[in-house]
Every structure is written in C-alpha cells, then in structure tokens.
Amino acid sequence: MESRDQTQKDTLGPVYKTIQEPLPGSPDPPDLAKLSETAITWKPAQPPGTLPPGLESLKQLDQIIIHQQVELLQVILGTETCSKYEIKNCMGQRVYFAVEENGCFDRNFCSPLRSFTMRITDNTGQEVITVNRPLRCNSCWFPCYLQEVEVQSPPGTTVGYVVQKWDPLLPKFTIRNESNEDVLKIIGPYGTCGCFGDVDFEVKSLTDMSTIGKISKYWSGFVNNIFTNTANFGIQVPVDLDVKIKAVMIGACFLLDLMFFENSLDGL
C-alpha cells in the first residue's frame, strides 16, 4: 500500500509542476498580466541558457530607444560632463542605464573624439554591457586609424566591434562579430546636421546591400538641439537578430552620437 502511494506521489509531482508553469509563448495568467501593465521597468521572459547574461532583454526587441539625460551643470556652465543614457523599449520602459567614464581632459579638450568606457547596467544595477572607445582620428581626408569601438557582454567578453570605413563623402561603418568578421554595414547620409528633421543611418546586409534596419537621431526641437547636446536615438533591427549584434548596435549608436551630434555651445 505504501509503495502504491509513493508511486502516485511520483506520478502527480511532475503533473502538478507542468500545470503550474505555462509553456513558452503562452499568455500570462490574468493576475500577472495586470501587474505587467503597472510595472515601471520591463522584465523579459525567461531566456534560453545560451544567451549572454544580461542580454535577455534584447531578445524580443526590434526597436530600442536611447535617451540622453540632460545635465544641469552642463547647460549652465557649457562644459562637458559624463554622458548618461536611458535605454528603453518601444513602450518607454527602461531596460538599461548607461554611464560614460573618462577623464575631464578628454571630455573638454578632445570632445567628439574623446575615448570613453560606457558602462551599461540593467535595472538591478548589474553591469551587462561595456563599450570601449579608444582615442582615434575622425577625418574624411585621413583614411588611417579611424574610429572603432569594442563591445563586451558580459564585461571582459568581446561580442563585437564597430569599425569606421573610409569614405570621402558618406559616413560608413561595419558591424563585426566577436571573431572580427563583418556582419552588417551602416551607411549615413551626406549631411548629418539634423536641422529640423531626423537623421537616419541605414543598416544594410553585406550580400545584397538591402536595408534591414536603421539608427535614427530624432529631432528634439530648436532649443534642445542648439543649447544642449542631449539627443534621442532609435534603433530598428529585425527581432530575430542575434542579441550580441543588437548589443553592438547600441555601441554603434553611442559612437554616432559623439562623432556627429556633439554640438554643445563650447564646441560651436
């Protein structure tokens, strides 16, 4: 009799567990769905174990919004401070927070060319992405030693690179994977001043050069664009793009910001 009861427990145990845990892709129970509507930050579904820790939030995104925070000291004194960014999903929920690290000399004397380490943390404060940019040249007439950033996730593990390609007319960049192999291309417009309109950098495939996405600098209004260097960006990519490459795209967005839109009064 005891053996039969034990057999029933062993049988019911897995059945009970299966009922309690919904299958991947199934809708949330009503009470969880209600909570998700009022949540301040976005919490992604349980990711596969093969994803780099911290990049689970990017798996289901095809649009990423990057909003630079306004620094009051920078507006009043006209000096460069460490940039801070909120990285959000299409519903405006914060996914990551990014803080620039470098020296005062780099920020105020090297400005758009400055080297930096961008530390990107999740909503728990855990650093999940690191973007490193060395001090390099930025001239359409100087084809050597052009801009490059390295993206790591988790910190210490390289997942890709953004490399500037020489072109006398157009801003061109290559997205590379962790093996330093070309994956995608980014091609900007002839003019990047963004006067009274958005500026789009097209993301293209290597094979047929078809456009699969874009990085856009959104027009933020006359006062904001002239008197501060704060910016709002949008990244649009295929939802099934490798999350590592999505992380590299975020690094590319930071690079484009400093190269083309660092337009505070002290730099005019």
C-alpha positions as a Python dict, from the first residue, in 0.01 Angstrom:
ca = {
    (1, 'M'): (0, 0, 0),
    (2, 'E'): (282, 238, 90),
    (3, 'S'): (456, 155, -235),
    (4, 'R'): (137, 241, -430),
    (5, 'D'): (106, 581, -251),
    (6, 'Q'): (468, 659, -324),
    (7, 'T'): (412, 571, -690),
    (8, 'Q'): (113, 810, -705),
    (9, 'K'): (318, 1091, -549),
    (10, 'D'): (594, 1036, -801),
    (11, 'T'): (339, 1047, -1079),
    (12, 'L'): (147, 1352, -957),
    (13, 'G'): (459, 1556, -882),
    (14, 'P'): (562, 1622, -1243),
    (15, 'V'): (197, 1667, -1348),
    (16, 'Y'): (146, 1936, -1086),
    (17, 'K'): (464, 2115, -1192),
    (18, 'T'): (360, 2110, -1556),
    (19, 'I'): (28, 2274, -1475),
    (20, 'Q'): (189, 2549, -1269),
    (21, 'E'): (445, 2652, -1530),
    (22, 'P'): (295, 2779, -1861),
    (23, 'L'): (453, 2676, -2186),
    (24, 'P'): (691, 2923, -2357),
    (25, 'G'): (494, 3172, -2562),
    (26, 'S'): (167, 3118, -2376),
    (27, 'P'): (-10, 3428, -2235),
    (28, 'D'): (47, 3531, -1875),
    (29, 'P'): (-217, 3445, -1615),
    (30, 'P'): (-463, 3732, -1554),
    (31, 'D'): (-303, 3844, -1230),
    (32, 'L'): (47, 3860, -1384),
    (33, 'A'): (-83, 4043, -1691),
    (34, 'K'): (-242, 4304, -1465),
    (35, 'L'): (84, 4356, -1280),
    (36, 'S'): (280, 4398, -1604),
    (37, 'E'): (63, 4696, -1701),
    (38, 'T'): (165, 4895, -1395),
    (39, 'A'): (532, 4787, -1382),
    (40, 'I'): (784, 5069, -1405),
    (41, 'T'): (1055, 4862, -1568),
    (42, 'W'): (1028, 4591, -1825),
    (43, 'K'): (1102, 4234, -1723),
    (44, 'P'): (1162, 3994, -2012),
    (45, 'A'): (1053, 3633, -2028),
    (46, 'Q'): (1286, 3358, -1908),
    (47, 'P'): (1562, 3336, -2173),
    (48, 'P'): (1744, 3032, -2305),
    (49, 'G'): (2063, 2949, -2120),
    (50, 'T'): (2276, 3013, -2431),
    (51, 'L'): (2224, 3392, -2419),
    (52, 'P'): (2494, 3606, -2257),
    (53, 'P'): (2374, 3703, -1909),
    (54, 'G'): (2201, 4039, -1919),
    (55, 'L'): (2115, 4038, -2289),
    (56, 'E'): (1786, 3851, -2241),
    (57, 'S'): (1604, 4186, -2256),
    (58, 'L'): (1716, 4237, -2616),
    (59, 'K'): (1586, 3906, -2749),
    (60, 'Q'): (1228, 4021, -2808),
    (61, 'L'): (1305, 4379, -2915),
    (62, 'D'): (1301, 4514, -3269),
    (63, 'Q'): (1312, 4878, -3159),
    (64, 'I'): (1542, 5032, -2898),
    (65, 'I'): (1510, 5391, -2776),
    (66, 'I'): (1815, 5569, -2632),
    (67, 'H'): (1750, 5892, -2444),
    (68, 'Q'): (2036, 6108, -2324),
    (69, 'Q'): (1972, 6272, -1989),
    (70, 'V'): (2005, 6648, -1951),
    (71, 'E'): (2286, 6754, -1718),
    (72, 'L'): (2201, 7085, -1544),
    (73, 'L'): (2568, 7168, -1477),
    (74, 'Q'): (2648, 7118, -1843),
    (75, 'V'): (2368, 7351, -1953),
    (76, 'I'): (2463, 7628, -1706),
    (77, 'L'): (2842, 7621, -1744),
    (78, 'G'): (2868, 7498, -2102),
    (79, 'T'): (3119, 7228, -2002),
    (80, 'E'): (3119, 6861, -2090),
    (81, 'T'): (3008, 6617, -1820),
    (82, 'C'): (2993, 6239, -1832),
    (83, 'S'): (2701, 6144, -2055),
    (84, 'K'): (2419, 5934, -1915),
    (85, 'Y'): (2159, 5750, -2118),
    (86, 'E'): (1838, 5560, -2058),
    (87, 'I'): (1787, 5265, -2293),
    (88, 'K'): (1418, 5182, -2334),
    (89, 'N'): (1186, 4956, -2529),
    (90, 'C'): (922, 5085, -2771),
    (91, 'M'): (674, 5137, -2484),
    (92, 'G'): (910, 5368, -2299),
    (93, 'Q'): (1002, 5119, -2026),
    (94, 'R'): (1365, 5136, -1917),
    (95, 'V'): (1570, 4828, -1998),
    (96, 'Y'): (1923, 4954, -1932),
    (97, 'F'): (2104, 5259, -1799),
    (98, 'A'): (2438, 5375, -1946),
    (99, 'V'): (2704, 5597, -1790),
    (100, 'E'): (3015, 5728, -1966),
    (101, 'E'): (3350, 5706, -1791),
    (102, 'N'): (3658, 5910, -1892),
    (103, 'G'): (3876, 6197, -1774),
    (104, 'C'): (3790, 6566, -1756),
    (105, 'F'): (4066, 6644, -2007),
    (106, 'D'): (3920, 6402, -2263),
    (107, 'R'): (3569, 6544, -2228),
    (108, 'N'): (3661, 6912, -2258),
    (109, 'F'): (3957, 6909, -2497),
    (110, 'C'): (3901, 6601, -2712),
    (111, 'S'): (3520, 6632, -2702),
    (112, 'P'): (3378, 6439, -3006),
    (113, 'L'): (3698, 6236, -3045),
    (114, 'R'): (3731, 6150, -2677),
    (115, 'S'): (3797, 5800, -2560),
    (116, 'F'): (3547, 5651, -2318),
    (117, 'T'): (3421, 5343, -2144),
    (118, 'M'): (3043, 5321, -2147),
    (119, 'R'): (2910, 5101, -1868),
    (120, 'I'): (2559, 4970, -1928),
    (121, 'T'): (2367, 4824, -1634),
    (122, 'D'): (2031, 4651, -1609),
    (123, 'N'): (1750, 4756, -1376),
    (124, 'T'): (1913, 4575, -1085),
    (125, 'G'): (2238, 4774, -1123),
    (126, 'Q'): (2433, 4481, -1266),
    (127, 'E'): (2675, 4577, -1544),
    (128, 'V'): (2584, 4373, -1851),
    (129, 'I'): (2745, 4558, -2145),
    (130, 'T'): (3071, 4752, -2171),
    (131, 'V'): (3154, 4974, -2469),
    (132, 'N'): (3518, 5080, -2510),
    (133, 'R'): (3622, 5357, -2748),
    (134, 'P'): (3992, 5446, -2783),
    (135, 'L'): (4116, 5787, -2894),
    (136, 'R'): (4130, 5781, -3275),
    (137, 'C'): (4112, 6008, -3580),
    (138, 'N'): (3795, 6134, -3746),
    (139, 'S'): (3863, 6292, -4083),
    (140, 'C'): (3734, 6214, -4430),
    (141, 'W'): (4080, 6311, -4563),
    (142, 'F'): (4275, 6082, -4330),
    (143, 'P'): (4198, 5714, -4407),
    (144, 'C'): (4417, 5565, -4133),
    (145, 'Y'): (4345, 5499, -3767),
    (146, 'L'): (3973, 5568, -3799),
    (147, 'Q'): (3707, 5524, -3531),
    (148, 'E'): (3643, 5188, -3365),
    (149, 'V'): (3459, 5065, -3057),
    (150, 'E'): (3463, 4728, -2886),
    (151, 'V'): (3150, 4590, -2721),
    (152, 'Q'): (3172, 4336, -2439),
    (153, 'S'): (2898, 4130, -2276),
    (154, 'P'): (2942, 4030, -2005),
    (155, 'P'): (3226, 4274, -1928),
    (156, 'G'): (3553, 4114, -2035),
    (157, 'T'): (3398, 3901, -2312),
    (158, 'T'): (3400, 4064, -2657),
    (159, 'V'): (3081, 4019, -2860),
    (160, 'G'): (3157, 4253, -3149),
    (161, 'Y'): (3308, 4569, -3294),
    (162, 'V'): (3200, 4884, -3477),
    (163, 'V'): (3463, 4992, -3730),
    (164, 'Q'): (3459, 5309, -3938),
    (165, 'K'): (3531, 5264, -4310),
    (166, 'W'): (3699, 5539, -4505),
    (167, 'D'): (3481, 5733, -4748),
    (168, 'P'): (3526, 6097, -4860),
    (169, 'L'): (3152, 6164, -4877),
    (170, 'L'): (2941, 5930, -4665),
    (171, 'P'): (2970, 5809, -4305),
    (172, 'K'): (3028, 5433, -4334),
    (173, 'F'): (3076, 5171, -4064),
    (174, 'T'): (3097, 4794, -4039),
    (175, 'I'): (2941, 4583, -3764),
    (176, 'R'): (3161, 4285, -3678),
    (177, 'N'): (3103, 3982, -3456),
    (178, 'E'): (3327, 3852, -3178),
    (179, 'S'): (3553, 3683, -3437),
    (180, 'N'): (3609, 4023, -3607),
    (181, 'E'): (3410, 3910, -3911),
    (182, 'D'): (3190, 4157, -4099),
    (183, 'V'): (2820, 4106, -4031),
    (184, 'L'): (2637, 4427, -4128),
    (185, 'K'): (2706, 4771, -4271),
    (186, 'I'): (2591, 5116, -4156),
    (187, 'I'): (2570, 5397, -4412),
    (188, 'G'): (2479, 5751, -4314),
    (189, 'P'): (2351, 6047, -4518),
    (190, 'Y'): (2560, 6316, -4689),
    (191, 'G'): (2457, 6569, -4425),
    (192, 'T'): (2420, 6488, -4055),
    (193, 'C'): (2340, 6833, -3914),
    (194, 'G'): (1981, 6726, -3843),
    (195, 'C'): (1836, 7075, -3893),
    (196, 'F'): (1461, 7047, -3831),
    (197, 'G'): (1442, 6677, -3902),
    (198, 'D'): (1555, 6327, -3813),
    (199, 'V'): (1886, 6184, -3935),
    (200, 'D'): (1882, 5820, -4043),
    (201, 'F'): (2179, 5584, -4068),
    (202, 'E'): (2071, 5280, -4268),
    (203, 'V'): (2169, 4930, -4154),
    (204, 'K'): (2234, 4707, -4455),
    (205, 'S'): (2318, 4343, -4519),
    (206, 'L'): (2657, 4250, -4663),
    (207, 'T'): (2530, 4040, -4951),
    (208, 'D'): (2263, 4232, -5141),
    (209, 'M'): (2300, 4563, -4951),
    (210, 'S'): (1929, 4562, -4870),
    (211, 'T'): (1821, 4783, -4579),
    (212, 'I'): (1724, 4575, -4276),
    (213, 'G'): (1708, 4849, -4015),
    (214, 'K'): (1832, 5193, -3915),
    (215, 'I'): (1975, 5408, -3639),
    (216, 'S'): (1793, 5741, -3620),
    (217, 'K'): (1877, 6062, -3440),
    (218, 'Y'): (1541, 6221, -3362),
    (219, 'W'): (1482, 6594, -3393),
    (220, 'S'): (1429, 6725, -3039),
    (221, 'G'): (1338, 7086, -3103),
    (222, 'F'): (1533, 7406, -3169),
    (223, 'V'): (1621, 7495, -2809),
    (224, 'N'): (1740, 7147, -2713),
    (225, 'N'): (1948, 7098, -3028),
    (226, 'I'): (2117, 7439, -3014),
    (227, 'F'): (2179, 7495, -2645),
    (228, 'T'): (2245, 7141, -2523),
    (229, 'N'): (2397, 6827, -2670),
    (230, 'T'): (2132, 6590, -2540),
    (231, 'A'): (1995, 6353, -2801),
    (232, 'N'): (1728, 6093, -2859),
    (233, 'F'): (1803, 5794, -3079),
    (234, 'G'): (1607, 5500, -3212),
    (235, 'I'): (1748, 5166, -3327),
    (236, 'Q'): (1534, 4948, -3551),
    (237, 'V'): (1655, 4595, -3626),
    (238, 'P'): (1494, 4257, -3708),
    (239, 'V'): (1354, 4098, -3394),
    (240, 'D'): (1540, 3773, -3467),
    (241, 'L'): (1880, 3944, -3499),
    (242, 'D'): (2145, 3793, -3272),
    (243, 'V'): (2128, 3965, -2932),
    (244, 'K'): (2506, 4008, -2940),
    (245, 'I'): (2476, 4210, -3260),
    (246, 'K'): (2193, 4412, -3104),
    (247, 'A'): (2430, 4498, -2820),
    (248, 'V'): (2690, 4605, -3077),
    (249, 'M'): (2426, 4825, -3242),
    (250, 'I'): (2383, 5007, -2910),
    (251, 'G'): (2757, 5068, -2907),
    (252, 'A'): (2733, 5200, -3264),
    (253, 'C'): (2464, 5444, -3155),
    (254, 'F'): (2690, 5590, -2884),
    (255, 'L'): (2972, 5626, -3138),
    (256, 'L'): (2748, 5808, -3387),
    (257, 'D'): (2625, 6040, -3114),
    (258, 'L'): (2974, 6160, -3025),
    (259, 'M'): (3102, 6175, -3382),
    (260, 'F'): (2816, 6368, -3543),
    (261, 'F'): (2590, 6521, -3277),
    (262, 'E'): (2822, 6652, -3006),
    (263, 'N'): (2712, 7011, -3065),
    (264, 'S'): (2712, 7193, -2731),
    (265, 'L'): (2791, 7565, -2726),
    (266, 'D'): (3153, 7520, -2626),
    (267, 'G'): (3212, 7321, -2942),
    (268, 'L'): (3047, 7565, -3182),
}
